[in-house]
Amino acid sequence: MSDQNVQGTGETGLFIYGIVPSDVEPTPDAQGVGDPPGDVDVVRHGELAALVSEVALEEPVGRPADLTAYEALLDGTAAVAPVLPVRFGTVVTGPDAVQDLLEAHHDRFAAALDEFENRVQYTVHGRFDEQEVLSEILAADRRAADLAEQVRGRPEAETREQRIRFGEMISQAVELRREAANSELVEALTPYAVLNAPRAPSHEMDAVNVAFLVEADGEEDFVRELEDFAEQRRDLIRMRILGPLAPYDFVSAHQLVE
Amino acid sequence: MTVATTTGGQPGGALERAGSGGSNLADVVETVLDKGIVIDAQVSVAVVGIQLLEINARIVIASVETYLRFAEAVDRLSIVPEDQKGLPDLLEDASGAVTKGKAVGGLGKAAKEISGAVVDSLTDRGSERERPRQRRDEER
């Protein structure tokens, strides 16, 4: 695999996955986006390299397999070397354009990579158990309980107004519980993480959604603490941990805005 | 979309581990979408406008539909507010012992719980395609 293998022609471009130190070498079986999947190559400049693969420009990108390939490559890389994920869908004309990019921001990228050395991201996600959280809210809020009595078992057409009012009340109560749960999570895990980044809720029953940057040698402690956190709330929140991941939520500080 | 297989954690533990490398499409979408360095419109960098399939992963958190759904949920909620340990709770406790997950012990809510909204727009697009195996770059 060498830089000469990738060419920018009229019909193809280079899909950029991420930026890595120049001594990173993709394995021969590394596959990228596209159908059939493109071979992953590197374009080097100075201390930096970009993970790229050739894509046909007429072929739309963004199928499930493309997203999965993108994440698998970046997460796999993050397990062995620091990597700066480049936003999905970034395609340039060819190796020269990649080198221009690396040259223009060489020092910034290199500094960012240093920061991510031996660090990985974990995303912690939790969902409220709907029945459980509803029970809690009704027990704590007389007005919500009264409204629940009014709508329960009666047709929606007759009780639409009360239902909307009830739902809004529940929605706000869930939001308050979400804020509290996120704060508790961040507080509990801050001693075990380098950084944290709150993530937007992706579901109305989301309880927590936070990305943490964790030192490689602190992963066990981090996970153990999180297990305790989950155990204490096991009836109320279904907790999940994703990772180790590439630092998707921690590169925003290095975004290049003109 | 199904729950990612639990790959770690203590047996019966409250924390589900989903690993990395895109084991579940909903997770992949949530993890990577709108993340990463933006190098759009850089000086001297030829960014190609490539056609991106629309990935609609954003859901509206608060809407009338949501509100009405909460009301429906309370219809199904058969316990009275003053009595926290009603029948559904007891049933869940019992099933929890063998399923170690609220998703299964709930009242048919399992499917709903797995962020169906997030992947609806994607699941009809070849999600059955074989997943590429996870790859790794070599040690440096």
Short mmCIF file of N, CA, C and O in Angstrom, two decimals, chain B residues 44-124:
data_model
loop_
_atom_site.label_atom_id
_atom_site.label_comp_id
_atom_site.label_asym_id
_atom_site.label_seq_id
_atom_site.Cartn_x
_atom_site.Cartn_y
_atom_site.Cartn_z
N SER B 44 -7.55 25.94 0.01
CA SER B 44 -6.71 25.09 -0.82
C SER B 44 -7.02 23.60 -0.69
O SER B 44 -6.29 22.77 -1.19
N VAL B 45 -8.10 23.25 -0.02
CA VAL B 45 -8.47 21.85 0.03
C VAL B 45 -9.69 21.64 -0.85
O VAL B 45 -10.69 22.31 -0.70
N ALA B 46 -9.54 20.71 -1.75
CA ALA B 46 -10.63 20.47 -2.68
C ALA B 46 -11.62 19.48 -2.07
O ALA B 46 -11.46 18.28 -2.14
N VAL B 47 -12.62 20.02 -1.43
CA VAL B 47 -13.65 19.15 -0.87
C VAL B 47 -14.69 18.86 -1.93
O VAL B 47 -15.20 19.78 -2.57
N VAL B 48 -14.95 17.60 -2.12
CA VAL B 48 -15.89 17.20 -3.14
C VAL B 48 -17.28 17.11 -2.54
O VAL B 48 -17.46 16.54 -1.47
N GLY B 49 -18.22 17.70 -3.22
CA GLY B 49 -19.60 17.57 -2.75
C GLY B 49 -20.13 16.21 -3.11
O GLY B 49 -20.51 15.96 -4.24
N ILE B 50 -20.15 15.31 -2.14
CA ILE B 50 -20.63 13.96 -2.43
C ILE B 50 -22.06 13.84 -1.95
O ILE B 50 -22.47 14.50 -1.00
N GLN B 51 -22.79 13.00 -2.64
CA GLN B 51 -24.19 12.82 -2.28
C GLN B 51 -24.29 11.97 -1.03
O GLN B 51 -23.89 10.81 -1.01
N LEU B 52 -24.79 12.56 0.03
CA LEU B 52 -24.97 11.80 1.27
C LEU B 52 -26.42 11.40 1.39
O LEU B 52 -27.31 12.23 1.26
N LEU B 53 -26.63 10.13 1.63
CA LEU B 53 -28.00 9.69 1.86
C LEU B 53 -28.51 10.37 3.13
O LEU B 53 -27.77 10.55 4.08
N GLU B 54 -29.75 10.73 3.08
CA GLU B 54 -30.28 11.45 4.23
C GLU B 54 -30.39 10.52 5.43
O GLU B 54 -30.96 9.44 5.36
N ILE B 55 -29.80 10.94 6.50
CA ILE B 55 -29.85 10.14 7.71
C ILE B 55 -30.60 10.95 8.75
O ILE B 55 -30.10 11.93 9.28
N ASN B 56 -31.80 10.55 8.97
CA ASN B 56 -32.64 11.34 9.86
C ASN B 56 -32.70 10.68 11.23
O ASN B 56 -33.52 9.82 11.49
N ALA B 57 -31.81 11.09 12.07
CA ALA B 57 -31.72 10.43 13.37
C ALA B 57 -32.20 11.32 14.50
O ALA B 57 -32.15 10.95 15.65
N ARG B 58 -32.65 12.47 14.15
CA ARG B 58 -33.08 13.37 15.22
C ARG B 58 -34.55 13.15 15.52
O ARG B 58 -35.38 13.12 14.62
N ILE B 59 -34.87 13.00 16.74
CA ILE B 59 -36.28 12.86 17.08
C ILE B 59 -36.70 14.07 17.90
O ILE B 59 -35.89 14.71 18.55
N VAL B 60 -37.94 14.35 17.80
CA VAL B 60 -38.46 15.47 18.57
C VAL B 60 -38.75 14.97 19.98
O VAL B 60 -39.46 14.00 20.18
N ILE B 61 -38.14 15.63 20.94
CA ILE B 61 -38.27 15.16 22.31
C ILE B 61 -39.66 15.49 22.87
O ILE B 61 -40.29 14.69 23.52
N ALA B 62 -40.12 16.69 22.62
CA ALA B 62 -41.40 17.08 23.18
C ALA B 62 -42.36 17.47 22.06
O ALA B 62 -42.12 18.41 21.32
N SER B 63 -43.41 16.72 21.92
CA SER B 63 -44.40 17.01 20.90
C SER B 63 -45.74 16.53 21.41
O SER B 63 -45.82 15.80 22.39
N VAL B 64 -46.79 16.94 20.72
CA VAL B 64 -48.11 16.48 21.13
C VAL B 64 -48.19 14.96 21.07
O VAL B 64 -48.76 14.31 21.93
N GLU B 65 -47.55 14.38 20.05
CA GLU B 65 -47.56 12.91 19.93
C GLU B 65 -46.95 12.27 21.18
O GLU B 65 -47.44 11.29 21.70
N THR B 66 -45.84 12.87 21.60
CA THR B 66 -45.19 12.35 22.80
C THR B 66 -46.12 12.46 24.00
O THR B 66 -46.26 11.52 24.79
N TYR B 67 -46.75 13.61 24.12
CA TYR B 67 -47.63 13.83 25.27
C TYR B 67 -48.75 12.80 25.29
O TYR B 67 -49.07 12.21 26.32
N LEU B 68 -49.33 12.59 24.10
CA LEU B 68 -50.45 11.64 24.03
C LEU B 68 -49.97 10.22 24.35
O LEU B 68 -50.70 9.43 24.94
N ARG B 69 -48.75 9.96 23.95
CA ARG B 69 -48.22 8.62 24.22
C ARG B 69 -48.04 8.39 25.72
O ARG B 69 -48.25 7.30 26.23
N PHE B 70 -47.63 9.44 26.41
CA PHE B 70 -47.50 9.31 27.87
C PHE B 70 -48.85 8.98 28.50
O PHE B 70 -48.94 8.19 29.43
N ALA B 71 -49.89 9.61 27.94
CA ALA B 71 -51.22 9.34 28.47
C ALA B 71 -51.62 7.90 28.21
O ALA B 71 -52.26 7.25 29.03
N GLU B 72 -51.23 7.40 27.03
CA GLU B 72 -51.50 5.99 26.73
C GLU B 72 -50.74 5.09 27.69
O GLU B 72 -51.24 4.07 28.13
N ALA B 73 -49.53 5.50 27.98
CA ALA B 73 -48.71 4.69 28.87
C ALA B 73 -49.34 4.60 30.25
O ALA B 73 -49.28 3.57 30.91
N VAL B 74 -49.96 5.70 30.66
CA VAL B 74 -50.56 5.67 31.99
C VAL B 74 -51.84 4.83 31.97
O VAL B 74 -52.25 4.28 32.97
N ASP B 75 -52.43 4.70 30.80
CA ASP B 75 -53.57 3.77 30.67
C ASP B 75 -53.13 2.35 30.97
O ASP B 75 -53.85 1.58 31.57
N ARG B 76 -51.94 2.04 30.51
CA ARG B 76 -51.44 0.68 30.72
C ARG B 76 -50.88 0.49 32.11
O ARG B 76 -50.66 -0.62 32.56
N LEU B 77 -50.60 1.61 32.74
CA LEU B 77 -49.99 1.53 34.07
C LEU B 77 -51.08 1.18 35.06
O LEU B 77 -51.91 2.00 35.41
N SER B 78 -51.09 -0.05 35.50
CA SER B 78 -52.23 -0.51 36.28
C SER B 78 -52.05 -0.29 37.78
O SER B 78 -52.94 -0.57 38.55
N ILE B 79 -50.89 0.16 38.17
CA ILE B 79 -50.72 0.38 39.61
C ILE B 79 -51.26 1.75 39.98
O ILE B 79 -51.30 2.66 39.17
N VAL B 80 -51.69 1.88 41.20
CA VAL B 80 -52.14 3.18 41.67
C VAL B 80 -50.94 3.90 42.27
O VAL B 80 -50.04 3.26 42.80
N PRO B 81 -50.92 5.21 42.18
CA PRO B 81 -49.76 5.97 42.59
C PRO B 81 -49.30 5.69 44.02
O PRO B 81 -48.12 5.66 44.29
N GLU B 82 -50.26 5.47 44.90
CA GLU B 82 -49.89 5.30 46.31
C GLU B 82 -49.26 3.93 46.55
O GLU B 82 -48.65 3.69 47.57
N ASP B 83 -49.50 3.03 45.64
CA ASP B 83 -49.04 1.66 45.84
C ASP B 83 -47.90 1.38 44.87
O ASP B 83 -48.11 0.91 43.76
N GLN B 84 -46.68 1.63 45.29
CA GLN B 84 -45.54 1.51 44.38
C GLN B 84 -45.26 0.09 43.94
O GLN B 84 -44.73 -0.14 42.88
N LYS B 85 -45.61 -0.86 44.78
CA LYS B 85 -45.28 -2.24 44.40
C LYS B 85 -46.53 -2.98 43.95
O LYS B 85 -47.03 -3.87 44.60
N GLY B 86 -47.06 -2.54 42.83
CA GLY B 86 -48.23 -3.20 42.27
C GLY B 86 -47.84 -4.44 41.50
O GLY B 86 -46.68 -4.84 41.48
N LEU B 87 -48.81 -5.00 40.82
CA LEU B 87 -48.59 -6.25 40.11
C LEU B 87 -47.49 -6.15 39.05
O LEU B 87 -46.63 -7.03 38.98
N PRO B 88 -47.49 -5.11 38.22
CA PRO B 88 -46.46 -5.05 37.17
C PRO B 88 -45.06 -5.08 37.76
O PRO B 88 -44.17 -5.75 37.23
N ASP B 89 -44.87 -4.39 38.86
CA ASP B 89 -43.55 -4.38 39.48
C ASP B 89 -43.15 -5.77 39.91
O ASP B 89 -42.02 -6.20 39.72
N LEU B 90 -44.11 -6.45 40.52
CA LEU B 90 -43.80 -7.78 41.01
C LEU B 90 -43.46 -8.71 39.86
O LEU B 90 -42.53 -9.49 39.91
N LEU B 91 -44.23 -8.56 38.78
CA LEU B 91 -43.96 -9.39 37.61
C LEU B 91 -42.57 -9.10 37.08
O LEU B 91 -41.83 -9.99 36.72
N GLU B 92 -42.23 -7.82 37.04
CA GLU B 92 -40.92 -7.45 36.52
C GLU B 92 -39.81 -7.98 37.41
O GLU B 92 -38.79 -8.44 36.93
N ASP B 93 -40.04 -7.89 38.70
CA ASP B 93 -39.01 -8.40 39.61
C ASP B 93 -38.76 -9.87 39.34
O ASP B 93 -37.63 -10.33 39.30
N ALA B 94 -39.87 -10.59 39.14
CA ALA B 94 -39.73 -12.03 38.95
C ALA B 94 -38.99 -12.34 37.66
O ALA B 94 -38.05 -13.11 37.64
N SER B 95 -39.41 -11.68 36.58
CA SER B 95 -38.77 -11.99 35.32
C SER B 95 -37.36 -11.44 35.27
O SER B 95 -36.50 -11.98 34.60
N GLY B 96 -37.13 -10.37 36.02
CA GLY B 96 -35.80 -9.79 36.02
C GLY B 96 -34.74 -10.77 36.45
O GLY B 96 -33.61 -10.71 36.00
N ALA B 97 -35.14 -11.69 37.29
CA ALA B 97 -34.17 -12.64 37.79
C ALA B 97 -33.60 -13.52 36.70
O ALA B 97 -32.44 -13.91 36.74
N VAL B 98 -34.43 -13.82 35.71
CA VAL B 98 -33.92 -14.69 34.66
C VAL B 98 -33.51 -13.93 33.41
O VAL B 98 -32.67 -14.37 32.66
N THR B 99 -34.09 -12.75 33.19
CA THR B 99 -33.78 -12.05 31.95
C THR B 99 -32.75 -10.96 32.16
O THR B 99 -32.25 -10.42 31.20
N LYS B 100 -32.47 -10.64 33.36
CA LYS B 100 -31.53 -9.58 33.73
C LYS B 100 -31.64 -8.36 32.84
O LYS B 100 -30.66 -7.82 32.37
N GLY B 101 -32.85 -7.97 32.57
CA GLY B 101 -33.00 -6.75 31.78
C GLY B 101 -34.42 -6.26 31.84
O GLY B 101 -35.36 -7.02 31.69
N LYS B 102 -34.57 -4.98 32.07
CA LYS B 102 -35.92 -4.43 32.14
C LYS B 102 -36.59 -4.47 30.78
O LYS B 102 -37.79 -4.51 30.69
N ALA B 103 -35.81 -4.46 29.75
CA ALA B 103 -36.39 -4.41 28.41
C ALA B 103 -37.28 -5.62 28.18
O ALA B 103 -38.32 -5.54 27.55
N VAL B 104 -36.87 -6.74 28.70
CA VAL B 104 -37.64 -7.95 28.49
C VAL B 104 -38.75 -8.05 29.53
O VAL B 104 -39.83 -8.55 29.25
N GLY B 105 -38.49 -7.56 30.71
CA GLY B 105 -39.46 -7.71 31.78
C GLY B 105 -40.60 -6.72 31.68
O GLY B 105 -41.60 -6.88 32.34
N GLY B 106 -40.45 -5.72 30.86
CA GLY B 106 -41.47 -4.68 30.76
C GLY B 106 -42.74 -5.20 30.10
O GLY B 106 -42.86 -6.36 29.74
N LEU B 107 -43.69 -4.30 29.91
CA LEU B 107 -44.98 -4.71 29.38
C LEU B 107 -44.99 -4.54 27.87
O LEU B 107 -45.62 -3.66 27.32
N GLY B 108 -44.25 -5.38 27.21
CA GLY B 108 -44.21 -5.33 25.76
C GLY B 108 -43.56 -4.08 25.22
O GLY B 108 -43.79 -3.66 24.11
N LYS B 109 -42.73 -3.48 26.04
CA LYS B 109 -42.13 -2.22 25.63
C LYS B 109 -40.74 -2.41 25.05
O LYS B 109 -40.08 -1.46 24.68
N ALA B 110 -40.32 -3.64 25.01
CA ALA B 110 -38.92 -3.87 24.62
C ALA B 110 -38.58 -3.25 23.27
O ALA B 110 -37.61 -2.52 23.14
N ALA B 111 -39.43 -3.49 22.30
CA ALA B 111 -39.12 -2.99 20.97
C ALA B 111 -39.06 -1.47 20.95
O ALA B 111 -38.19 -0.87 20.36
N LYS B 112 -39.99 -0.88 21.64
CA LYS B 112 -40.08 0.57 21.67
C LYS B 112 -38.83 1.18 22.29
O LYS B 112 -38.36 2.24 21.91
N GLU B 113 -38.32 0.46 23.24
CA GLU B 113 -37.26 1.01 24.06
C GLU B 113 -35.96 1.17 23.29
O GLU B 113 -35.12 1.97 23.64
N ILE B 114 -35.78 0.38 22.27
CA ILE B 114 -34.47 0.37 21.62
C ILE B 114 -34.43 1.42 20.53
O ILE B 114 -34.16 1.14 19.38
N SER B 115 -34.73 2.60 20.91
CA SER B 115 -34.58 3.75 20.03
C SER B 115 -35.05 3.48 18.62
O SER B 115 -34.37 3.77 17.66
N GLY B 116 -36.22 2.89 18.53
CA GLY B 116 -36.76 2.60 17.20
C GLY B 116 -36.76 3.83 16.32
O GLY B 116 -36.45 3.76 15.14
N ALA B 117 -37.08 4.96 16.92
CA ALA B 117 -37.17 6.18 16.12
C ALA B 117 -35.84 6.52 15.46
O ALA B 117 -35.80 7.08 14.38
N VAL B 118 -34.78 6.17 16.11
CA VAL B 118 -33.48 6.54 15.58
C VAL B 118 -33.16 5.80 14.31
O VAL B 118 -32.55 6.33 13.40
N VAL B 119 -33.58 4.57 14.22
CA VAL B 119 -33.15 3.77 13.08
C VAL B 119 -34.23 3.54 12.05
O VAL B 119 -33.96 2.96 11.02
N ASP B 120 -35.42 4.01 12.31
CA ASP B 120 -36.50 3.75 11.37
C ASP B 120 -36.11 4.10 9.95
O ASP B 120 -36.41 3.40 9.00
N SER B 121 -35.43 5.22 9.81
CA SER B 121 -35.12 5.68 8.47
C SER B 121 -34.00 4.87 7.83
O SER B 121 -33.75 4.99 6.66
N LEU B 122 -33.36 4.06 8.59
CA LEU B 122 -32.22 3.33 8.06
C LEU B 122 -32.49 1.85 7.89
O LEU B 122 -31.95 1.21 7.02
N THR B 123 -33.36 1.32 8.74
CA THR B 123 -33.50 -0.13 8.75
C THR B 123 -34.02 -0.67 7.44
O THR B 123 -33.80 -1.82 7.12
N ASP B 124 -34.68 0.16 6.66
CA ASP B 124 -35.21 -0.36 5.40
C ASP B 124 -34.17 -0.29 4.29
O ASP B 124 -34.45 -0.57 3.15
#
